[in-house]
PDB file of C-alpha atoms in Angstrom:
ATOM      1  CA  UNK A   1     -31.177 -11.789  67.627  1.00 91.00           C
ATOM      2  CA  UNK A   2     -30.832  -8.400  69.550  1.00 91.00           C
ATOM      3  CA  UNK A   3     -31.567  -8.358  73.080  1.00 91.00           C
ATOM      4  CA  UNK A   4     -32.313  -5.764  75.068  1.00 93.00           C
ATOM      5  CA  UNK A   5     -31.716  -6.167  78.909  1.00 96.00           C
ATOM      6  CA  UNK A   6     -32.769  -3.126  81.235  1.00 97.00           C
ATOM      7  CA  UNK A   7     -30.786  -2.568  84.583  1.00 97.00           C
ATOM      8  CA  UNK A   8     -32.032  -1.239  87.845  1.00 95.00           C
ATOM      9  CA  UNK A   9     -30.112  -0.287  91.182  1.00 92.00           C
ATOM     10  CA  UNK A  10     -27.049  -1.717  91.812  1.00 93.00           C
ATOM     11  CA  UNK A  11     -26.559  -3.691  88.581  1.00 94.00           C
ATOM     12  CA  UNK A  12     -26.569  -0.372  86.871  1.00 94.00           C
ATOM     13  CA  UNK A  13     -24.494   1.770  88.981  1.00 94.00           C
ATOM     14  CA  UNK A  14     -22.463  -1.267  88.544  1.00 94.00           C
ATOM     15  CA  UNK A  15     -22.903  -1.426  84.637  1.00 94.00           C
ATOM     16  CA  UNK A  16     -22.660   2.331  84.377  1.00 95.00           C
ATOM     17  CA  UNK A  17     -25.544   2.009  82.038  1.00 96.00           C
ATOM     18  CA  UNK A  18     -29.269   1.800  82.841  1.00 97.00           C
ATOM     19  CA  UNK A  19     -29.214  -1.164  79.588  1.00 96.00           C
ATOM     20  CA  UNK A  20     -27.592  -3.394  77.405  1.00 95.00           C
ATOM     21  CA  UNK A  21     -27.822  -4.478  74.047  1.00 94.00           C
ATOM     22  CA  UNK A  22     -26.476  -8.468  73.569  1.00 94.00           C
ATOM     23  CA  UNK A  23     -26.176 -10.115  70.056  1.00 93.00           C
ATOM     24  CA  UNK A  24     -27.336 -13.573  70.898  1.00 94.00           C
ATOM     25  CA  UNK A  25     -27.615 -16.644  68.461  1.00 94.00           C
ATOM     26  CA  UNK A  26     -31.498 -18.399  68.945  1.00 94.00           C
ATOM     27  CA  UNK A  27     -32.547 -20.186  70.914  1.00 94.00           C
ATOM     28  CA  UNK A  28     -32.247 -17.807  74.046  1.00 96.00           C
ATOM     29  CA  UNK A  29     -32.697 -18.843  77.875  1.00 97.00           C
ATOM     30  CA  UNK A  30     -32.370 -16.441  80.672  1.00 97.00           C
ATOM     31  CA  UNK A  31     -29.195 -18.453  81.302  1.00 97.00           C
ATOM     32  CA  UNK A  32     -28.315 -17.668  77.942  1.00 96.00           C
ATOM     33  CA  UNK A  33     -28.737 -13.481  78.779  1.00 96.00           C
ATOM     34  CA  UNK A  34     -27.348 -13.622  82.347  1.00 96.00           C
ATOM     35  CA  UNK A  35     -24.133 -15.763  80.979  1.00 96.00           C
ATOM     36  CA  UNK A  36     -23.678 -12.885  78.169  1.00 96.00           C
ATOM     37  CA  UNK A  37     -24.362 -10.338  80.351  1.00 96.00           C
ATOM     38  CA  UNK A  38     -21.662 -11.034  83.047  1.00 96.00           C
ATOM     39  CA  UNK A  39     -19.061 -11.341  79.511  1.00 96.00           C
ATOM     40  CA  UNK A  40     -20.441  -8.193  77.741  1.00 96.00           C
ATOM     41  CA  UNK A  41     -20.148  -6.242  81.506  1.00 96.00           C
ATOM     42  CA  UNK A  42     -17.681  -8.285  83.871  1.00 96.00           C
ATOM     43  CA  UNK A  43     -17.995  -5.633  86.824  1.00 96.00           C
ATOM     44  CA  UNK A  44     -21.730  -7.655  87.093  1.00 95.00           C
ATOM     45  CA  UNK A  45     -20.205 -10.589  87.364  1.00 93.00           C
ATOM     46  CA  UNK A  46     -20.118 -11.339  91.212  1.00 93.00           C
ATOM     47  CA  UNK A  47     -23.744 -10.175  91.751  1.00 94.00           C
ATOM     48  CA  UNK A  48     -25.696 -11.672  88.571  1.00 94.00           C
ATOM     49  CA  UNK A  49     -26.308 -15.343  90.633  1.00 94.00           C
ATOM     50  CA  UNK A  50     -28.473 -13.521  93.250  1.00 94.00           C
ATOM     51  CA  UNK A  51     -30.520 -11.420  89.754  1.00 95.00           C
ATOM     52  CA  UNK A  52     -33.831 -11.973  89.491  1.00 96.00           C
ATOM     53  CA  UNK A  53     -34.929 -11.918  86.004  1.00 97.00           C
ATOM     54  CA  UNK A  54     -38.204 -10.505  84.424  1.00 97.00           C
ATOM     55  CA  UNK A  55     -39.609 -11.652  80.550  1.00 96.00           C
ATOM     56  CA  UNK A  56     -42.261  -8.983  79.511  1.00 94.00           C
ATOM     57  CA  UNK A  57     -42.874  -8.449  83.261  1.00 94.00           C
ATOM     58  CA  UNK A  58     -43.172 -11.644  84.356  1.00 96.00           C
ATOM     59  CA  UNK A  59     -40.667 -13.332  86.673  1.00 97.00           C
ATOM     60  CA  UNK A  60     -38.374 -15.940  84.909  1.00 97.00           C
ATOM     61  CA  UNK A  61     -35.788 -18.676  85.554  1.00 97.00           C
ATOM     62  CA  UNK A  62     -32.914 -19.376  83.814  1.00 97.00           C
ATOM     63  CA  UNK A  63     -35.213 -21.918  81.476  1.00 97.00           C
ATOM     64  CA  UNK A  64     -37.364 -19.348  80.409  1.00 97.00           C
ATOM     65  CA  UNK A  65     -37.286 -18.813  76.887  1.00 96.00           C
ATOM     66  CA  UNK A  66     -36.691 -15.569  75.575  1.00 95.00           C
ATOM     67  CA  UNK A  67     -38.397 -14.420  72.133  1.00 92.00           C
ATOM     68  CA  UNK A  68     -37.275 -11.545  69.964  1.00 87.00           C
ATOM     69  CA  UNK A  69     -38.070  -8.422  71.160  1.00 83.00           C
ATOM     70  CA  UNK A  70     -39.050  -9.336  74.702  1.00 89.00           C
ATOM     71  CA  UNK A  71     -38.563  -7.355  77.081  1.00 91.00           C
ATOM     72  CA  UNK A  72     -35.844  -8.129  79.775  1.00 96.00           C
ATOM     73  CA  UNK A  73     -35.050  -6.547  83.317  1.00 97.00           C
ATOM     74  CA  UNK A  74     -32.615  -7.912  85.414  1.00 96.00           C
ATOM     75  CA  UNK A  75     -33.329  -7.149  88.939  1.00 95.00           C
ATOM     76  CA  UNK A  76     -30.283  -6.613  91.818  1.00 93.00           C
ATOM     77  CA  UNK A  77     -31.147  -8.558  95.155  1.00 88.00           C
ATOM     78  CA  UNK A  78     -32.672  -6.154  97.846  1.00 82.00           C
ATOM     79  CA  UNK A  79     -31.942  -5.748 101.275  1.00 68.00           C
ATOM     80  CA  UNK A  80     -33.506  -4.070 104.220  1.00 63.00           C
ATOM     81  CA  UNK A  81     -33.605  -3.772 107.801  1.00 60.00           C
TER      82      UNK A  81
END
């Protein structure tokens, strides 16, 4: 199945892309996408542990289960002062 992940902030200046497309084999976990995520874009590597991740805008953890044509956003850590 195709999966769709959308990228906000830092994980896409880091991507260079505000998305990516992953060819995963069923059945998907959000540990599933965020381990194919850091191989399909390695520079996303060292900040995809601190990710949130979002399932048709709901939070998720890596059990979540992700159906075909969900709707994924992987969300950078924020910080403030």
């Amino acid at each position: 199945m195709n999966v769709r992940v959308k990228l906000f902030a830092l994980t896409q200046d880091l991507a260079g892309t505000d998305e990516v497309l992953l060819e995963l084999t069923p059945p998907v976990t959000i540990a599933t996408v965020r381990a194919a995520l850091a191989e399909a874009r390695p520079t996303l590597g060292p900040i995809l542990p601190s990710c949130a991740f979002a399932v048709d805008n709901e939070y998720a953890t890596d059990s979540t289960t992700v159906n075909d044509q969900a709707e994924i956003a992987c969300l950078p850590p924020v910080s403030g002062g």
